[in-house]
mmCIF file of C-alpha atoms and ligand atoms in Angstrom:
data_model
loop_
_atom_site.group_PDB
_atom_site.id
_atom_site.type_symbol
_atom_site.label_atom_id
_atom_site.label_comp_id
_atom_site.label_asym_id
_atom_site.label_seq_id
_atom_site.Cartn_x
_atom_site.Cartn_y
_atom_site.Cartn_z
ATOM 1 C CA UNK A 1 18.422 11.090 -35.075
ATOM 2 C CA UNK A 2 15.402 9.065 -34.278
ATOM 3 C CA UNK A 3 17.312 7.587 -30.876
ATOM 4 C CA UNK A 4 18.217 10.926 -29.906
ATOM 5 C CA UNK A 5 14.690 12.177 -29.908
ATOM 6 C CA UNK A 6 13.485 9.031 -28.125
ATOM 7 C CA UNK A 7 16.179 9.677 -25.284
ATOM 8 C CA UNK A 8 15.087 13.401 -25.377
ATOM 9 C CA UNK A 9 11.231 12.246 -25.193
ATOM 10 C CA UNK A 10 12.466 9.769 -22.105
ATOM 11 C CA UNK A 11 14.163 12.398 -20.171
ATOM 12 C CA UNK A 12 11.082 14.911 -20.453
ATOM 13 C CA UNK A 13 8.817 12.199 -19.208
ATOM 14 C CA UNK A 14 11.069 11.346 -16.434
ATOM 15 C CA UNK A 15 11.382 14.899 -15.660
ATOM 16 C CA UNK A 16 7.479 15.642 -15.772
ATOM 17 C CA UNK A 17 7.066 12.684 -13.394
ATOM 18 C CA UNK A 18 9.450 13.956 -11.019
ATOM 19 C CA UNK A 19 8.037 17.271 -11.094
ATOM 20 C CA UNK A 20 4.433 16.530 -11.114
ATOM 21 C CA UNK A 21 4.209 13.264 -9.390
ATOM 22 C CA UNK A 22 1.511 10.717 -10.519
ATOM 23 C CA UNK A 23 -1.005 13.524 -10.185
ATOM 24 C CA UNK A 24 0.241 15.114 -13.219
ATOM 25 C CA UNK A 25 -2.581 15.303 -16.049
ATOM 26 C CA UNK A 26 -0.294 13.335 -18.303
ATOM 27 C CA UNK A 27 -0.601 10.372 -16.236
ATOM 28 C CA UNK A 28 -4.091 10.857 -15.261
ATOM 29 C CA UNK A 29 -5.627 9.151 -18.892
ATOM 30 C CA UNK A 30 -3.390 6.187 -17.911
ATOM 31 C CA UNK A 31 -4.514 5.788 -14.600
ATOM 32 C CA UNK A 32 -8.264 6.409 -15.292
ATOM 33 C CA UNK A 33 -11.125 3.895 -14.999
ATOM 34 C CA UNK A 34 -14.634 3.050 -15.787
ATOM 35 C CA UNK A 35 -16.694 2.589 -12.747
ATOM 36 C CA UNK A 36 -19.922 0.704 -13.184
ATOM 37 C CA UNK A 37 -22.980 0.911 -10.918
ATOM 38 C CA UNK A 38 -26.099 -1.619 -11.321
ATOM 39 C CA UNK A 39 -28.931 0.885 -9.749
ATOM 40 C CA UNK A 40 -32.765 -0.021 -9.692
ATOM 41 C CA UNK A 41 -35.608 2.231 -8.825
ATOM 42 C CA UNK A 42 -37.302 0.221 -6.402
ATOM 43 C CA UNK A 43 -40.736 0.526 -4.336
ATOM 44 C CA UNK A 44 -39.981 0.405 -0.761
ATOM 45 C CA UNK A 45 -41.897 1.043 2.587
ATOM 46 C CA UNK A 46 -40.103 4.028 4.342
ATOM 47 C CA UNK A 47 -40.205 4.626 7.957
ATOM 48 C CA UNK A 48 -39.108 8.294 8.998
ATOM 49 C CA UNK A 49 -38.667 7.294 12.585
ATOM 50 C CA UNK A 50 -37.877 3.593 12.964
ATOM 51 C CA UNK A 51 -36.817 4.117 16.559
ATOM 52 C CA UNK A 52 -40.374 5.148 17.507
ATOM 53 C CA UNK A 53 -39.370 7.931 19.734
ATOM 54 C CA UNK A 54 -38.098 11.171 19.600
ATOM 55 C CA UNK A 55 -34.232 10.312 20.043
ATOM 56 C CA UNK A 56 -33.202 13.816 20.330
ATOM 57 C CA UNK A 57 -34.991 14.243 23.775
ATOM 58 C CA UNK A 58 -34.998 10.333 24.632
ATOM 59 C CA UNK A 59 -38.636 10.051 24.915
ATOM 60 C CA UNK A 60 -41.940 9.439 23.141
ATOM 61 C CA UNK A 61 -43.195 11.528 20.747
ATOM 62 C CA UNK A 62 -45.272 14.716 22.210
ATOM 63 C CA UNK A 63 -48.748 15.537 20.621
ATOM 64 C CA UNK A 64 -46.802 18.286 18.341
ATOM 65 C CA UNK A 65 -44.500 16.229 17.124
ATOM 66 C CA UNK A 66 -47.191 13.323 16.437
ATOM 67 C CA UNK A 67 -48.798 15.756 13.792
ATOM 68 C CA UNK A 68 -46.167 14.255 11.572
ATOM 69 C CA UNK A 69 -45.576 10.691 12.980
ATOM 70 C CA UNK A 70 -48.674 9.545 14.315
ATOM 71 C CA UNK A 71 -50.776 7.210 12.132
ATOM 72 C CA UNK A 72 -54.497 7.218 12.743
ATOM 73 C CA UNK A 73 -57.818 6.635 10.383
ATOM 74 C CA UNK A 74 -57.294 9.998 8.690
ATOM 75 C CA UNK A 75 -53.332 10.169 9.083
ATOM 76 C CA UNK A 76 -50.636 8.190 7.358
ATOM 77 C CA UNK A 77 -48.126 8.288 10.092
ATOM 78 C CA UNK A 78 -44.464 7.716 9.656
ATOM 79 C CA UNK A 79 -44.487 4.894 7.066
ATOM 80 C CA UNK A 80 -44.925 5.767 3.380
ATOM 81 C CA UNK A 81 -44.626 3.740 0.317
ATOM 82 C CA UNK A 82 -41.604 5.298 -1.646
ATOM 83 C CA UNK A 83 -39.360 4.770 -4.546
ATOM 84 C CA UNK A 84 -35.440 4.676 -3.885
ATOM 85 C CA UNK A 85 -32.670 3.776 -5.813
ATOM 86 C CA UNK A 86 -30.816 0.882 -4.764
ATOM 87 C CA UNK A 87 -27.601 -0.664 -5.806
ATOM 88 C CA UNK A 88 -27.370 -4.213 -6.915
ATOM 89 C CA UNK A 89 -24.302 -6.652 -7.443
ATOM 90 C CA UNK A 90 -24.582 -6.810 -11.321
ATOM 91 C CA UNK A 91 -26.549 -6.490 -14.462
ATOM 92 C CA UNK A 92 -29.183 -9.451 -13.496
ATOM 93 C CA UNK A 93 -30.380 -7.311 -10.552
ATOM 94 C CA UNK A 94 -31.369 -10.486 -8.515
ATOM 95 C CA UNK A 95 -28.868 -9.406 -5.662
ATOM 96 C CA UNK A 96 -29.002 -6.271 -3.812
ATOM 97 C CA UNK A 97 -25.384 -4.916 -2.815
ATOM 98 C CA UNK A 98 -25.667 -4.630 1.142
ATOM 99 C CA UNK A 99 -25.132 -1.178 2.393
ATOM 100 C CA UNK A 100 -22.175 -0.979 5.266
ATOM 101 C CA UNK A 101 -22.644 0.246 8.498
ATOM 102 C CA UNK A 102 -20.476 3.384 7.528
ATOM 103 C CA UNK A 103 -23.167 4.120 4.912
ATOM 104 C CA UNK A 104 -26.348 3.362 6.816
ATOM 105 C CA UNK A 105 -27.022 6.949 7.530
ATOM 106 C CA UNK A 106 -27.738 7.251 3.710
ATOM 107 C CA UNK A 107 -31.151 6.592 4.513
ATOM 108 C CA UNK A 108 -33.632 6.817 1.731
ATOM 109 C CA UNK A 109 -30.593 8.561 -0.787
ATOM 110 C CA UNK A 110 -29.329 6.254 -3.459
ATOM 111 C CA UNK A 111 -25.982 4.643 -3.235
ATOM 112 C CA UNK A 112 -22.760 6.799 -3.473
ATOM 113 C CA UNK A 113 -21.712 6.982 -7.197
ATOM 114 C CA UNK A 114 -18.008 7.721 -7.043
ATOM 115 C CA UNK A 115 -15.545 8.635 -9.328
ATOM 116 C CA UNK A 116 -12.288 10.704 -10.107
ATOM 117 C CA UNK A 117 -11.191 13.366 -12.875
ATOM 118 C CA UNK A 118 -10.333 11.269 -15.743
ATOM 119 C CA UNK A 119 -12.797 8.468 -14.822
ATOM 120 C CA UNK A 120 -15.847 7.448 -16.562
ATOM 121 C CA UNK A 121 -19.173 6.378 -14.734
ATOM 122 C CA UNK A 122 -21.096 3.773 -16.109
ATOM 123 C CA UNK A 123 -24.567 3.766 -14.720
ATOM 124 C CA UNK A 124 -26.723 0.214 -15.441
ATOM 125 C CA UNK A 125 -30.326 1.643 -14.588
ATOM 126 C CA UNK A 126 -33.202 -0.997 -14.106
ATOM 127 C CA UNK A 127 -36.495 0.725 -13.633
ATOM 128 C CA UNK A 128 -38.480 -1.741 -11.167
ATOM 129 C CA UNK A 129 -41.430 0.686 -10.654
ATOM 130 C CA UNK A 130 -44.782 0.922 -12.239
ATOM 131 C CA UNK A 131 -44.247 4.917 -13.487
ATOM 132 C CA UNK A 132 -41.285 6.171 -15.701
ATOM 133 C CA UNK A 133 -38.130 7.102 -14.325
ATOM 134 C CA UNK A 134 -34.527 8.096 -15.278
ATOM 135 C CA UNK A 135 -30.846 9.004 -13.737
ATOM 136 C CA UNK A 136 -30.078 12.614 -14.384
ATOM 137 C CA UNK A 137 -26.789 13.532 -12.984
ATOM 138 C CA UNK A 138 -25.395 17.212 -12.079
ATOM 139 C CA UNK A 139 -21.841 18.454 -12.629
ATOM 140 C CA UNK A 140 -20.516 15.562 -14.552
ATOM 141 C CA UNK A 141 -20.395 15.559 -18.385
ATOM 142 C CA UNK A 142 -22.932 13.839 -20.217
ATOM 143 C CA UNK A 143 -24.306 13.897 -23.898
ATOM 144 C CA UNK A 144 -27.993 14.010 -24.773
ATOM 145 C CA UNK A 145 -28.265 10.390 -24.829
ATOM 146 C CA UNK A 146 -27.277 10.235 -21.076
ATOM 147 C CA UNK A 147 -28.761 13.386 -19.459
ATOM 148 C CA UNK A 148 -31.735 11.689 -18.101
ATOM 149 C CA UNK A 149 -34.378 14.575 -18.729
ATOM 150 C CA UNK A 150 -37.520 14.851 -21.000
ATOM 151 C CA UNK A 151 -37.539 18.370 -22.463
ATOM 152 C CA UNK A 152 -38.021 19.950 -26.141
ATOM 153 C CA UNK A 153 -34.446 20.008 -26.719
ATOM 154 C CA UNK A 154 -34.668 19.062 -30.151
ATOM 155 C CA UNK A 155 -33.304 15.299 -29.778
ATOM 156 C CA UNK A 156 -34.924 12.095 -31.057
ATOM 157 C CA UNK A 157 -34.472 8.429 -31.627
ATOM 158 C CA UNK A 158 -31.679 7.065 -29.304
ATOM 159 C CA UNK A 159 -31.180 10.300 -27.573
ATOM 160 C CA UNK A 160 -34.507 10.282 -26.287
ATOM 161 C CA UNK A 161 -34.338 6.812 -24.688
ATOM 162 C CA UNK A 162 -32.433 8.050 -21.498
ATOM 163 C CA UNK A 163 -35.068 10.904 -20.698
ATOM 164 C CA UNK A 164 -37.892 8.379 -19.554
ATOM 165 C CA UNK A 165 -36.892 4.537 -18.826
ATOM 166 C CA UNK A 166 -40.167 2.620 -19.015
ATOM 167 C CA UNK A 167 -41.306 0.402 -16.104
ATOM 168 C CA UNK A 168 -39.307 -2.775 -16.422
ATOM 169 C CA UNK A 169 -36.732 -1.548 -18.597
ATOM 170 C CA UNK A 170 -33.173 -0.970 -18.353
ATOM 171 C CA UNK A 171 -30.700 1.657 -19.575
ATOM 172 C CA UNK A 172 -27.182 2.491 -19.752
ATOM 173 C CA UNK A 173 -26.145 5.955 -18.657
ATOM 174 C CA UNK A 174 -22.256 7.009 -19.393
ATOM 175 C CA UNK A 175 -20.746 10.041 -17.894
ATOM 176 C CA UNK A 176 -17.461 11.402 -18.193
ATOM 177 C CA UNK A 177 -15.719 13.045 -15.375
ATOM 178 C CA UNK A 178 -13.314 15.932 -16.764
ATOM 179 C CA UNK A 179 -11.597 18.595 -14.968
ATOM 180 C CA UNK A 180 -14.408 20.704 -14.758
ATOM 181 C CA UNK A 181 -16.408 18.305 -12.973
ATOM 182 C CA UNK A 182 -14.081 18.006 -10.316
ATOM 183 C CA UNK A 183 -12.965 20.011 -7.138
ATOM 184 C CA UNK A 184 -12.422 23.499 -8.214
ATOM 185 C CA UNK A 185 -9.234 25.782 -7.238
ATOM 186 C CA UNK A 186 -11.054 26.792 -3.870
ATOM 187 C CA UNK A 187 -12.561 23.319 -3.210
ATOM 188 C CA UNK A 188 -11.128 20.470 -1.138
ATOM 189 C CA UNK A 189 -9.956 17.354 -3.224
ATOM 190 C CA UNK A 190 -13.389 15.654 -3.379
ATOM 191 C CA UNK A 191 -16.939 17.495 -3.579
ATOM 192 C CA UNK A 192 -20.517 16.390 -4.273
ATOM 193 C CA UNK A 193 -22.935 16.277 -6.880
ATOM 194 C CA UNK A 194 -26.077 14.493 -6.922
ATOM 195 C CA UNK A 195 -28.353 12.246 -9.346
ATOM 196 C CA UNK A 196 -32.208 12.237 -9.386
ATOM 197 C CA UNK A 197 -35.201 11.120 -11.692
ATOM 198 C CA UNK A 198 -36.146 13.885 -13.940
ATOM 199 C CA UNK A 199 -39.140 12.248 -15.015
ATOM 200 C CA UNK A 200 -41.127 14.990 -13.278
ATOM 201 C CA UNK A 201 -38.492 16.091 -10.943
ATOM 202 C CA UNK A 202 -40.394 17.239 -8.037
ATOM 203 C CA UNK A 203 -42.629 14.491 -7.886
ATOM 204 C CA UNK A 204 -39.636 11.925 -8.565
ATOM 205 C CA UNK A 205 -37.645 13.663 -5.936
ATOM 206 C CA UNK A 206 -40.236 13.747 -3.087
ATOM 207 C CA UNK A 207 -40.928 10.047 -3.731
ATOM 208 C CA UNK A 208 -37.429 9.282 -3.181
ATOM 209 C CA UNK A 209 -35.359 8.983 -6.382
ATOM 210 C CA UNK A 210 -32.516 10.991 -5.332
ATOM 211 C CA UNK A 211 -28.670 10.061 -4.328
ATOM 212 C CA UNK A 212 -25.217 11.411 -4.011
ATOM 213 C CA UNK A 213 -22.236 11.664 -6.468
ATOM 214 C CA UNK A 214 -18.666 12.195 -5.109
ATOM 215 C CA UNK A 215 -15.956 13.326 -7.435
ATOM 216 C CA UNK A 216 -12.277 13.400 -6.330
ATOM 217 C CA UNK A 217 -9.500 15.187 -7.924
ATOM 218 C CA UNK A 218 -7.682 11.574 -8.042
ATOM 219 C CA UNK A 219 -8.911 8.900 -10.038
ATOM 220 C CA UNK A 220 -11.271 6.390 -8.324
ATOM 221 C CA UNK A 221 -13.039 8.821 -6.307
ATOM 222 C CA UNK A 222 -11.720 8.915 -2.911
ATOM 223 C CA UNK A 223 -9.630 11.478 -0.920
ATOM 224 C CA UNK A 224 -6.691 10.943 1.042
ATOM 225 C CA UNK A 225 -7.309 13.891 2.893
ATOM 226 C CA UNK A 226 -9.956 12.339 4.699
ATOM 227 C CA UNK A 227 -10.758 9.599 7.147
ATOM 228 C CA UNK A 228 -14.575 9.594 7.054
ATOM 229 C CA UNK A 229 -17.475 11.074 4.950
ATOM 230 C CA UNK A 230 -20.907 11.588 5.569
ATOM 231 C CA UNK A 231 -23.734 12.842 3.089
ATOM 232 C CA UNK A 232 -26.677 14.581 4.422
ATOM 233 C CA UNK A 233 -29.874 15.703 2.329
ATOM 234 C CA UNK A 234 -31.968 18.497 4.023
ATOM 235 C CA UNK A 235 -35.360 18.791 2.781
ATOM 236 C CA UNK A 236 -38.900 18.681 3.762
ATOM 237 C CA UNK A 237 -40.137 15.500 1.764
ATOM 238 C CA UNK A 238 -43.738 16.414 0.556
ATOM 239 C CA UNK A 239 -45.636 13.519 0.881
ATOM 240 C CA UNK A 240 -48.666 15.083 -0.769
ATOM 241 C CA UNK A 241 -46.473 15.324 -3.828
ATOM 242 C CA UNK A 242 -45.263 12.106 -4.114
ATOM 243 C CA UNK A 243 -46.371 9.482 -6.954
ATOM 244 C CA UNK A 244 -47.825 7.628 -4.205
ATOM 245 C CA UNK A 245 -50.121 9.699 -2.216
ATOM 246 C CA UNK A 246 -53.289 7.762 -3.090
ATOM 247 C CA UNK A 247 -51.741 4.714 -2.664
ATOM 248 C CA UNK A 248 -50.390 5.893 0.767
ATOM 249 C CA UNK A 249 -53.720 7.029 1.641
ATOM 250 C CA UNK A 250 -55.634 3.736 0.850
ATOM 251 C CA UNK A 251 -52.935 1.582 2.544
ATOM 252 C CA UNK A 252 -52.296 3.462 5.748
ATOM 253 C CA UNK A 253 -55.722 5.338 6.339
ATOM 254 C CA UNK A 254 -59.520 5.045 6.202
ATOM 255 C CA UNK A 255 -59.692 8.393 4.777
ATOM 256 C CA UNK A 256 -62.065 9.697 2.220
ATOM 257 C CA UNK A 257 -61.169 13.043 0.460
ATOM 258 C CA UNK A 258 -58.263 13.576 2.889
ATOM 259 C CA UNK A 259 -55.995 15.515 0.116
ATOM 260 C CA UNK A 260 -58.402 18.589 0.656
ATOM 261 C CA UNK A 261 -57.860 18.798 4.116
ATOM 262 C CA UNK A 262 -55.243 21.066 5.285
ATOM 263 C CA UNK A 263 -54.189 19.429 8.678
ATOM 264 C CA UNK A 264 -53.557 16.239 6.516
ATOM 265 C CA UNK A 265 -51.433 18.269 4.225
ATOM 266 C CA UNK A 266 -49.341 19.524 6.995
ATOM 267 C CA UNK A 267 -48.953 15.851 8.423
ATOM 268 C CA UNK A 268 -47.306 14.888 5.119
ATOM 269 C CA UNK A 269 -44.391 17.694 5.296
ATOM 270 C CA UNK A 270 -41.553 15.253 6.429
ATOM 271 C CA UNK A 271 -39.026 17.690 7.623
ATOM 272 C CA UNK A 272 -36.001 15.031 7.813
ATOM 273 C CA UNK A 273 -32.559 14.488 7.201
ATOM 274 C CA UNK A 274 -31.705 11.823 4.860
ATOM 275 C CA UNK A 275 -35.703 10.841 5.289
ATOM 276 C CA UNK A 276 -35.405 10.724 9.376
ATOM 277 C CA UNK A 277 -36.895 12.781 11.918
ATOM 278 C CA UNK A 278 -36.327 13.641 15.347
ATOM 279 C CA UNK A 279 -32.860 12.192 15.706
ATOM 280 C CA UNK A 280 -33.524 8.878 14.043
ATOM 281 C CA UNK A 281 -31.042 9.448 11.660
ATOM 282 C CA UNK A 282 -28.541 6.520 12.546
ATOM 283 C CA UNK A 283 -24.907 5.719 12.200
ATOM 284 C CA UNK A 284 -23.244 9.042 12.331
ATOM 285 C CA UNK A 285 -20.524 7.912 14.610
ATOM 286 C CA UNK A 286 -16.620 8.673 14.462
ATOM 287 C CA UNK A 287 -13.722 9.038 16.461
ATOM 288 C CA UNK A 288 -11.444 11.860 18.189
ATOM 289 C CA UNK A 289 -8.757 13.141 15.934
ATOM 290 C CA UNK A 290 -10.391 12.078 12.697
ATOM 291 C CA UNK A 291 -10.590 14.267 9.525
ATOM 292 C CA UNK A 292 -14.353 14.292 8.460
ATOM 293 C CA UNK A 293 -15.766 15.257 5.164
ATOM 294 C CA UNK A 294 -19.506 16.366 5.190
ATOM 295 C CA UNK A 295 -21.273 16.683 1.918
ATOM 296 C CA UNK A 296 -24.562 18.488 1.686
ATOM 297 C CA UNK A 297 -27.356 18.140 -0.574
ATOM 298 C CA UNK A 298 -30.528 20.781 -0.300
ATOM 299 C CA UNK A 299 -33.681 19.944 -2.051
ATOM 300 C CA UNK A 300 -37.249 20.998 -2.202
ATOM 301 C CA UNK A 301 -39.383 24.389 -2.298
ATOM 302 C CA UNK A 302 -39.206 27.780 -1.593
ATOM 303 C CA UNK A 303 -39.650 26.943 2.120
ATOM 304 C CA UNK A 304 -36.518 24.454 1.583
ATOM 305 C CA UNK A 305 -34.012 26.959 3.107
ATOM 306 C CA UNK A 306 -31.755 24.916 5.608
ATOM 307 C CA UNK A 307 -29.073 25.784 7.768
ATOM 308 C CA UNK A 308 -27.142 22.763 8.869
ATOM 309 C CA UNK A 309 -25.390 23.312 12.138
ATOM 310 C CA UNK A 310 -22.917 21.224 14.302
ATOM 311 C CA UNK A 311 -22.635 21.680 17.778
ATOM 312 C CA UNK A 312 -18.992 21.183 19.393
ATOM 313 C CA UNK A 313 -17.256 21.558 16.196
ATOM 314 C CA UNK A 314 -16.515 23.857 13.434
ATOM 315 C CA UNK A 315 -16.011 23.186 9.588
ATOM 316 C CA UNK A 316 -14.092 24.550 6.976
ATOM 317 C CA UNK A 317 -16.218 25.902 3.837
ATOM 318 C CA UNK A 318 -13.713 26.574 1.160
ATOM 319 C CA UNK A 319 -11.269 28.373 3.472
ATOM 320 C CA UNK A 320 -14.072 29.992 5.642
ATOM 321 C CA UNK A 321 -14.758 28.902 9.041
ATOM 322 C CA UNK A 322 -18.281 28.302 10.153
ATOM 323 C CA UNK A 323 -20.476 25.917 12.080
ATOM 324 C CA UNK A 324 -23.759 26.661 10.279
ATOM 325 C CA UNK A 325 -23.939 26.229 6.246
ATOM 326 C CA UNK A 326 -26.323 27.571 3.973
ATOM 327 C CA UNK A 327 -28.586 25.178 1.813
ATOM 328 C CA UNK A 328 -31.177 26.305 -0.687
ATOM 329 C CA UNK A 329 -32.798 23.489 -3.147
ATOM 330 C CA UNK A 330 -30.242 21.727 -5.158
ATOM 331 C CA UNK A 331 -27.486 23.140 -3.444
ATOM 332 C CA UNK A 332 -24.444 21.241 -3.316
ATOM 333 C CA UNK A 333 -21.704 21.939 -0.464
ATOM 334 C CA UNK A 334 -18.553 20.125 0.825
ATOM 335 C CA UNK A 335 -16.969 21.042 4.117
ATOM 336 C CA UNK A 336 -14.392 19.543 6.379
ATOM 337 C CA UNK A 337 -14.205 19.099 10.314
ATOM 338 C CA UNK A 338 -11.248 17.942 12.099
ATOM 339 C CA UNK A 339 -12.778 16.258 15.408
ATOM 340 C CA UNK A 340 -11.369 17.429 18.587
ATOM 341 C CA UNK A 341 -14.340 16.997 21.210
ATOM 342 C CA UNK A 342 -15.498 13.786 21.729
ATOM 343 C CA UNK A 343 -19.229 13.282 22.928
ATOM 344 C CA UNK A 344 -22.841 13.012 21.575
ATOM 345 C CA UNK A 345 -23.853 16.171 19.593
ATOM 346 C CA UNK A 346 -26.549 17.777 17.947
ATOM 347 C CA UNK A 347 -26.524 18.086 14.064
ATOM 348 C CA UNK A 348 -29.480 20.006 12.825
ATOM 349 C CA UNK A 349 -31.281 22.556 10.669
ATOM 350 C CA UNK A 350 -31.163 25.854 12.497
ATOM 351 C CA UNK A 351 -34.495 27.164 10.874
ATOM 352 C CA UNK A 352 -37.079 27.600 14.071
ATOM 353 C CA UNK A 353 -40.074 25.614 12.140
ATOM 354 C CA UNK A 354 -37.902 23.075 10.917
ATOM 355 C CA UNK A 355 -36.303 22.444 14.301
ATOM 356 C CA UNK A 356 -39.946 21.776 15.519
ATOM 357 C CA UNK A 357 -41.156 19.663 12.730
ATOM 358 C CA UNK A 358 -37.856 16.969 13.211
ATOM 359 C CA UNK A 359 -35.080 18.299 11.239
ATOM 360 C CA UNK A 360 -32.692 17.154 13.947
ATOM 361 C CA UNK A 361 -29.812 14.207 14.244
ATOM 362 C CA UNK A 362 -27.272 13.403 16.621
ATOM 363 C CA UNK A 363 -23.652 12.599 16.045
ATOM 364 C CA UNK A 364 -21.136 10.971 18.059
ATOM 365 C CA UNK A 365 -17.614 11.335 18.621
ATOM 366 C CA UNK A 366 -16.026 8.452 20.343
ATOM 367 C CA UNK A 367 -12.922 9.303 22.448
ATOM 368 C CA UNK A 368 -9.542 8.452 20.813
HETATM 369 CU CU1 CU B 401 -34.375 23.642 7.404
#
């Protein structure tokens, strides 16, 4: 009886494998992995235009552009003190994990946290800042001890420790990736989520504490339908609403009472893509024939309505063909592009005011 049952069971398993292949949920659990990331919040100096010029036009900044990028006795300019998430090699947090050329374009975004459906994400987070910080994820499954957000949710004790990690302290966040955190029926086989500090969320994200999460259908977090991936955050980083406004005024200007000056306020609204303005975003290079997946993130306030537009190409968004996307604050969108047109092309926000203020980049499609 017993052996007959076993034979039946094995036959059923073999059939399941034949029908569903190794993508079957039955086999998912066996293949799933725990992916560990060692991420610290670090204070850095961030340059919004390291090339020192308007790369879109290939010339020096003009008077209008200098509103945002020129430093003077009463303007901070293009370099600001910020806090960013940075990846380290292990829990000692002594060695930074070098950012590879293909991810150079992430700019001030934190490292890509990647996983697939069925996997578990472990983030060992060290707060190297002088202020509290957390890591709050979107989309993935977390319990109250790994939500990374401080509010009146009826929790206490150990379930509060993740909310605001103290300066110098380390906390381990664990997030699961169930089916509902992965691509939906109309999505491509990997999608974008994000993480950010929720210890005063607006100030934290303006200060730079934000990064991408990529979740794929298959364990590990990679898509087999894609040759290259890019992540772009469209936001007006409001340096007036950063943890470091006073520090920046003190370090970079001679100004007193600048915080009340309207022109000063305007000069600190950095209309960037991943923290780069006027074509300074590096590393958006690809090859004709490749299948490229673009992950888009919106962030900010009521003026952060962005419309990313690619020149020379179109993209597929959940089955619809477009060459402009719409992003609202905290929008997360994934689109696919097949590169059929070599050259150097504009990639920019199509909102007029944002074009003038520098929300523009270039991407290069090399010939096959
Ligand atoms: Cu815009």
